[in-house]
Amino acid sequence: MTEGEPLFRLDWVLQHLDMLWQRIGEHILVTVIAVAAGFVISFGLALAVRRYPFIYGPILAISGILYAIPSIALFVLFIPITGLSLLTAEIALVSYTLVILVRNMVTGLRGVPPEVIEAARGMGYTDRQRLWRVELPIAMPIIVAGLRIATVTTIGLVTIATLIGMGGLGYLIVNIGVQRRFPTATITGVVIVVLLSTAVDLGLQLLQRRLTPWARAHEA
Amino acid sequence: MTSSAAVVTLDHVSKRYGPAGTPPAVSDLSLTIPAGEIVVLVGPSGCGKTTTMKMINRLIEPTTGRITIDGEDVMRLPAVELRRRIGYVIQQVGLFPHLTVAENVAVVPRLLRWPETRVRDRVEELLDLVRLDPATYRDRYPSALSGGERQRVGVARALAADPPLMLMDEPFGAVDPILRDRLQNEFLRLQAQVRKTIVFVTHDVDEAIKMADRIAILQRGGILAQYDTPDAILAEPASEFVSRFVGADRGLKRLSLGRVRDLALTSPTTARVGEARADVRRRLDEAGAEYALLLDESDKPIGWIERRDLSGDDGVTPDDATPGSPTLQPESTLRDALSAMLGSSVQLGVVVDEAERVLGVVSVDAISEVLRAPAATVR
Amino acid sequence: MDFLAQVLAWFTDPANWTGNNAIPLRLWQHLSLSVVSLAVGVAIALPIGLYIGHTGRGARFAVAVSNIGRAVPSLGWLGIAYPISTGLFQRAGIGFLPAFIGLVALAIPPIVTNTYAGLRAVDDELREAARGMGMHELQLLMRVEVPVALTVILAGIRVSAVAVVATAPLAALVGGGTLGAYILQGLALSDEVRVFAAAVMVALLAILTELAFAWLQRRAVSPGLAAAGDASWVEPPQLPAGPAIVPS
Ligand SMILES: Nc1ncnc2c1ncn2[C@@H]1O[C@H](COP(=O)(O)OP(=O)(O)OP(=O)(O)O)[C@@H](O)[C@H]1O
Ligand SMILES: [Mg+2]
């Protein structure tokens, strides 16, 4: 930061709106790919756990280890194999979403009261009907809660992917802001990330309420 | 173990949680709690029992009125000092989960900075007192105790600094009825040893009757409906409220206050195995009785023989008697005695000593006599 | 395998053990920065959490801190710290200071959140028993509330410690050295071996930190509380189920 450089320059922001939109778009894209892929894989794993409960322990153990590896390390550990690519970034991001999503999905499905399952059986639901019409709707609040955390987490982690050139808003924070000593970019980047996480969090919270009108009475 | 018990007085005490104008939780309550007695505060839920009790150790401060312990105004003492001198047992026990049994019991002595050796001796003594083997229980954590054991540790902890006064808020509320009965008995035995002044809160009338030297019945709003001995309250409820609260079966409840030893025993006509039947018949005629009590060689009762089963001339055999007649101890409550007698064919209760030798018999009439008597003849 | 052999060779190359880019120096920078930041973070956050948790006053503040902790990415803390340290100290924020400020800020939210939530979760009956037995408020806090909530409080410190160790590499961006320096050098020079070697060291440090705290937790927490289970992450009641802190 050069002498006399102000902390924040609104004119710079206004001049670079196009670039900002582009970074936001990139950030959202990387996030959505990671969360969507993580969601699909987690759902598959959760269904597998529903059928074969004994695999839950090993799944938790492996994802726990992945979770313990710092993101900075995880982002670069795969470079020797997958290079500086979107794939490298997504491998790390998806790994983190798995821990959160699998755990919440399994907890949600297991939280369905046994008497409800019993009743559904008694009414002649097939296994698949029971899953889709009884268990998943009941588990939905916890699953969406997991989705909220996974998404907010991912939005934050994407910034670090700027180290390998996939960072979206991280590029503003680090490559322009820190490395060129230009605080305006850093602050802009951080503020947008926080706004984005908050907006997504609120959006998913609304979705959660929409999907589960019966849960509202419990929330208090 | 003989710190003198304290006298507690409540003098026109009121407590209002809300601003002036809201209905008070306790209204103008005056009570004198005599030294060494168990005073039970009883009443329907929300009537202000807990509030009253907590004002004594200042967990709650009264809005108006004065509370004294041995003449000292509690508001004049620093709250923590006051509380260290008062044993306190709450319903959920509240044992500290991170401390062992011994450490839990030692909390107040350590707050009072007793020397460690004295603390250790005291812990052993108290665990013995509440019938928990120190070697087994000292180093256990509360999570490894049963509900009853926790209660006992809670009582030991409250007794630790030998306080002259104990406050107990539904101490046996969280345990099942059978265990509660046992803990109550144990506690009464313990109290016979330590003779503390005890303020005991419950909403269970039966527990109040069993535990109390005196009962204070509170009405919603902390209004004192009656303050007297259990017997007096059962015999002469002061109001419609009290008589409804103690229940329509208060006559029967009164019976649980009386003991068989309080009744005059009568001597039954007896018979012995091998004795000639004619002799027994003659004695029955002399006594004008219908039944003779058959005894074995060591004076233990075998059963009752009815006059019409005594025809003939051979000796009396054990088979002549109707067995299964329950025996009573002098310590049995009149309520238990009555129900035992109603269940047997003869309607007489045989009272025996520890060696099961017959002391005498009681009749249903003798018990109903007691029910007709005014207060204070039982006990 | 060829690649791993190169990594091994990097570790054993004497050139990497001397000079101002030596492994011991980078490790030392990494650890000292982490330890100092965590210590200061604990010194700030713990009293706040204890106060809020004990009194129940300022619960909203605790929730806000926890929400901010979730929303601001770890990179964001360092990014913000850099202009702040420049502004505060009127000189180009380079080296230790901005990294330190960022890491302290990163360490605070989990400790405040967990300390607050841990104390709030202590049963009221224990407080009542403690007060009824004549404990002062400070005795109640230190002898009952903290020991009972210790698992959760330590879990908060553990989460912070791991986050600090894991984020310290970003200090290299502001000239703070640490193992992150190797990562930046490696990325700039397309030296995958160096990047990988540094990543492995960072990962090991993070895992060691985790293990060290797990050990500490087992040692420090009363065995009487073991039955209560291992609360590796807690939730203030306002937040949905999930880990209390984002991965670092
Ligand atoms: N901290 C408080 N703030 C406001 N009102 C209170 C408070 N504590 C008790 N009350 C009210 O005061 C009244 C008496 O309460 P208290 O706890 O003394 O009743 P109790 O006789 O012990 O009842 P229970 O048998 O249910 O324990 C109740 O109406 C209760 O709602
Ligand atoms: Mg009560």
mmCIF file of N, CA, C and O in Angstrom, chain B residues 54 57 59 80 83-84 88 90 92 94-98 107-108 111 141 143 157, chain C residues 125-126 128-136 139 143-144 147-148 222-225:
data_model
loop_
_atom_site.group_PDB
_atom_site.id
_atom_site.type_symbol
_atom_site.label_atom_id
_atom_site.label_comp_id
_atom_site.label_asym_id
_atom_site.label_seq_id
_atom_site.Cartn_x
_atom_site.Cartn_y
_atom_site.Cartn_z
ATOM 1 N N LYS B 54 -36.751 -20.907 49.958
ATOM 2 C CA LYS B 54 -35.553 -20.225 49.463
ATOM 3 C C LYS B 54 -35.363 -18.856 50.090
ATOM 4 O O LYS B 54 -34.274 -18.289 50.000
ATOM 5 N N ASN B 57 -32.717 -19.233 52.999
ATOM 6 C CA ASN B 57 -31.275 -19.100 52.730
ATOM 7 C C ASN B 57 -30.983 -17.996 51.703
ATOM 8 O O ASN B 57 -29.896 -17.930 51.143
ATOM 9 N N LEU B 59 -31.810 -17.425 48.719
ATOM 10 C CA LEU B 59 -31.732 -17.577 47.269
ATOM 11 C C LEU B 59 -32.805 -16.678 46.668
ATOM 12 O O LEU B 59 -32.744 -16.286 45.518
ATOM 13 N N VAL B 80 -23.490 -15.602 51.385
ATOM 14 C CA VAL B 80 -22.728 -16.851 51.253
ATOM 15 C C VAL B 80 -22.432 -17.455 52.609
ATOM 16 O O VAL B 80 -22.456 -18.679 52.785
ATOM 17 N N ARG B 83 -25.489 -19.186 53.856
ATOM 18 C CA ARG B 83 -25.781 -20.438 53.145
ATOM 19 C C ARG B 83 -24.836 -21.559 53.540
ATOM 20 O O ARG B 83 -25.204 -22.727 53.513
ATOM 21 N N ARG B 84 -23.601 -21.215 53.869
ATOM 22 C CA ARG B 84 -22.677 -22.272 54.285
ATOM 23 C C ARG B 84 -23.093 -22.865 55.627
ATOM 24 O O ARG B 84 -22.639 -23.936 56.002
ATOM 25 N N TYR B 88 -28.552 -27.805 52.277
ATOM 26 C CA TYR B 88 -29.515 -27.539 51.216
ATOM 27 C C TYR B 88 -29.582 -28.739 50.281
ATOM 28 O O TYR B 88 -28.575 -29.142 49.719
ATOM 29 N N ILE B 90 -31.779 -30.210 46.971
ATOM 30 C CA ILE B 90 -32.834 -29.907 46.010
ATOM 31 C C ILE B 90 -33.312 -31.174 45.327
ATOM 32 O O ILE B 90 -32.658 -32.213 45.384
ATOM 33 N N GLN B 92 -33.552 -32.257 42.263
ATOM 34 C CA GLN B 92 -32.731 -32.954 41.265
ATOM 35 C C GLN B 92 -31.375 -33.314 41.845
ATOM 36 O O GLN B 92 -30.476 -33.708 41.122
ATOM 37 N N GLY B 94 -28.631 -32.285 42.224
ATOM 38 C CA GLY B 94 -27.614 -31.304 41.847
ATOM 39 C C GLY B 94 -26.225 -31.682 42.294
ATOM 40 O O GLY B 94 -25.431 -30.828 42.651
ATOM 41 N N LEU B 95 -25.907 -32.981 42.270
ATOM 42 C CA LEU B 95 -24.513 -33.364 42.534
ATOM 43 C C LEU B 95 -23.655 -32.816 41.410
ATOM 44 O O LEU B 95 -24.069 -32.795 40.254
ATOM 45 N N PHE B 96 -22.430 -32.388 41.738
ATOM 46 C CA PHE B 96 -21.538 -31.873 40.705
ATOM 47 C C PHE B 96 -20.931 -33.050 39.950
ATOM 48 O O PHE B 96 -20.231 -33.861 40.539
ATOM 49 N N PRO B 97 -21.208 -33.137 38.654
ATOM 50 C CA PRO B 97 -20.828 -34.335 37.910
ATOM 51 C C PRO B 97 -19.320 -34.494 37.746
ATOM 52 O O PRO B 97 -18.846 -35.589 37.501
ATOM 53 N N HIS B 98 -18.589 -33.383 37.875
ATOM 54 C CA HIS B 98 -17.142 -33.472 37.651
ATOM 55 C C HIS B 98 -16.397 -33.813 38.928
ATOM 56 O O HIS B 98 -15.177 -33.939 38.903
ATOM 57 N N VAL B 107 -17.606 -30.272 49.567
ATOM 58 C CA VAL B 107 -17.644 -28.911 49.005
ATOM 59 C C VAL B 107 -17.719 -27.831 50.089
ATOM 60 O O VAL B 107 -16.882 -26.930 50.143
ATOM 61 N N VAL B 108 -18.694 -27.934 50.963
ATOM 62 C CA VAL B 108 -18.849 -26.860 51.948
ATOM 63 C C VAL B 108 -17.696 -26.825 52.957
ATOM 64 O O VAL B 108 -17.147 -25.755 53.220
ATOM 65 N N LEU B 111 -15.087 -24.981 51.282
ATOM 66 C CA LEU B 111 -15.382 -23.545 51.202
ATOM 67 C C LEU B 111 -15.070 -22.887 52.539
ATOM 68 O O LEU B 111 -14.650 -21.742 52.606
ATOM 69 N N TYR B 141 -17.925 -41.371 40.603
ATOM 70 C CA TYR B 141 -18.538 -40.137 40.124
ATOM 71 C C TYR B 141 -20.052 -40.296 40.128
ATOM 72 O O TYR B 141 -20.553 -41.423 40.012
ATOM 73 N N SER B 143 -22.205 -40.027 37.969
ATOM 74 C CA SER B 143 -22.788 -40.749 36.832
ATOM 75 C C SER B 143 -22.805 -42.253 37.081
ATOM 76 O O SER B 143 -23.536 -42.976 36.416
ATOM 77 N N ARG B 157 -23.995 -34.472 51.619
ATOM 78 C CA ARG B 157 -23.358 -33.215 51.264
ATOM 79 C C ARG B 157 -23.982 -32.053 52.048
ATOM 80 O O ARG B 157 -23.290 -31.157 52.512
ATOM 81 N N GLU C 125 -29.759 -26.547 37.897
ATOM 82 C CA GLU C 125 -29.796 -27.120 39.239
ATOM 83 C C GLU C 125 -28.410 -27.108 39.881
ATOM 84 O O GLU C 125 -28.284 -26.985 41.089
ATOM 85 N N LEU C 126 -27.352 -27.226 39.038
ATOM 86 C CA LEU C 126 -26.001 -27.164 39.597
ATOM 87 C C LEU C 126 -25.710 -25.771 40.119
ATOM 88 O O LEU C 126 -25.089 -25.595 41.170
ATOM 89 N N GLU C 128 -27.944 -23.708 41.176
ATOM 90 C CA GLU C 128 -28.727 -23.503 42.383
ATOM 91 C C GLU C 128 -28.077 -24.203 43.560
ATOM 92 O O GLU C 128 -27.971 -23.639 44.656
ATOM 93 N N ALA C 129 -27.614 -25.431 43.335
ATOM 94 C CA ALA C 129 -26.960 -26.162 44.417
ATOM 95 C C ALA C 129 -25.725 -25.398 44.881
ATOM 96 O O ALA C 129 -25.495 -25.243 46.083
ATOM 97 N N ALA C 130 -24.931 -24.898 43.939
ATOM 98 C CA ALA C 130 -23.701 -24.206 44.302
ATOM 99 C C ALA C 130 -23.991 -22.938 45.099
ATOM 100 O O ALA C 130 -23.383 -22.685 46.136
ATOM 101 N N ARG C 131 -24.962 -22.167 44.620
ATOM 102 C CA ARG C 131 -25.303 -20.944 45.357
ATOM 103 C C ARG C 131 -25.885 -21.300 46.714
ATOM 104 O O ARG C 131 -25.562 -20.676 47.724
ATOM 105 N N GLY C 132 -26.730 -22.323 46.718
ATOM 106 C CA GLY C 132 -27.366 -22.718 47.967
ATOM 107 C C GLY C 132 -26.361 -23.197 48.994
ATOM 108 O O GLY C 132 -26.596 -23.134 50.192
ATOM 109 N N MET C 133 -25.210 -23.697 48.521
ATOM 110 C CA MET C 133 -24.183 -24.163 49.453
ATOM 111 C C MET C 133 -23.260 -23.020 49.862
ATOM 112 O O MET C 133 -22.352 -23.234 50.658
ATOM 113 N N GLY C 134 -23.475 -21.859 49.294
ATOM 114 C CA GLY C 134 -22.707 -20.703 49.735
ATOM 115 C C GLY C 134 -21.483 -20.390 48.902
ATOM 116 O O GLY C 134 -20.491 -19.907 49.426
ATOM 117 N N MET C 135 -21.542 -20.666 47.605
ATOM 118 C CA MET C 135 -20.420 -20.264 46.758
ATOM 119 C C MET C 135 -20.616 -18.823 46.283
ATOM 120 O O MET C 135 -21.735 -18.405 45.986
ATOM 121 N N HIS C 136 -19.501 -18.090 46.196
ATOM 122 C CA HIS C 136 -19.519 -16.795 45.544
ATOM 123 C C HIS C 136 -19.706 -17.007 44.054
ATOM 124 O O HIS C 136 -19.444 -18.093 43.551
ATOM 125 N N GLN C 139 -16.588 -18.363 42.568
ATOM 126 C CA GLN C 139 -16.387 -19.776 42.919
ATOM 127 C C GLN C 139 -17.309 -20.655 42.082
ATOM 128 O O GLN C 139 -16.902 -21.711 41.591
ATOM 129 N N ARG C 143 -15.389 -23.229 39.984
ATOM 130 C CA ARG C 143 -15.413 -24.574 40.568
ATOM 131 C C ARG C 143 -16.504 -25.448 39.992
ATOM 132 O O ARG C 143 -16.473 -26.665 40.150
ATOM 133 N N VAL C 144 -17.514 -24.831 39.392
ATOM 134 C CA VAL C 144 -18.618 -25.646 38.879
ATOM 135 C C VAL C 144 -18.804 -25.436 37.376
ATOM 136 O O VAL C 144 -18.662 -26.363 36.583
ATOM 137 N N PRO C 147 -15.480 -26.237 35.070
ATOM 138 C CA PRO C 147 -15.140 -27.660 34.980
ATOM 139 C C PRO C 147 -16.205 -28.490 34.267
ATOM 140 O O PRO C 147 -15.889 -29.400 33.510
ATOM 141 N N VAL C 148 -17.480 -28.159 34.501
ATOM 142 C CA VAL C 148 -18.534 -28.950 33.869
ATOM 143 C C VAL C 148 -18.574 -28.685 32.361
ATOM 144 O O VAL C 148 -18.819 -29.583 31.559
ATOM 145 N N SER C 222 -12.816 -33.863 33.792
ATOM 146 C CA SER C 222 -13.071 -34.836 34.853
ATOM 147 C C SER C 222 -13.642 -36.118 34.280
ATOM 148 O O SER C 222 -14.535 -36.086 33.438
ATOM 149 N N PRO C 223 -13.154 -37.271 34.749
ATOM 150 C CA PRO C 223 -13.695 -38.539 34.255
ATOM 151 C C PRO C 223 -15.187 -38.659 34.552
ATOM 152 O O PRO C 223 -15.895 -39.400 33.874
ATOM 153 N N GLY C 224 -15.647 -37.920 35.545
ATOM 154 C CA GLY C 224 -17.074 -37.980 35.861
ATOM 155 C C GLY C 224 -17.947 -37.468 34.739
ATOM 156 O O GLY C 224 -19.127 -37.754 34.682
ATOM 157 N N LEU C 225 -17.335 -36.697 33.835
ATOM 158 C CA LEU C 225 -18.110 -36.120 32.738
ATOM 159 C C LEU C 225 -17.991 -36.952 31.476
ATOM 160 O O LEU C 225 -18.636 -36.661 30.484
#
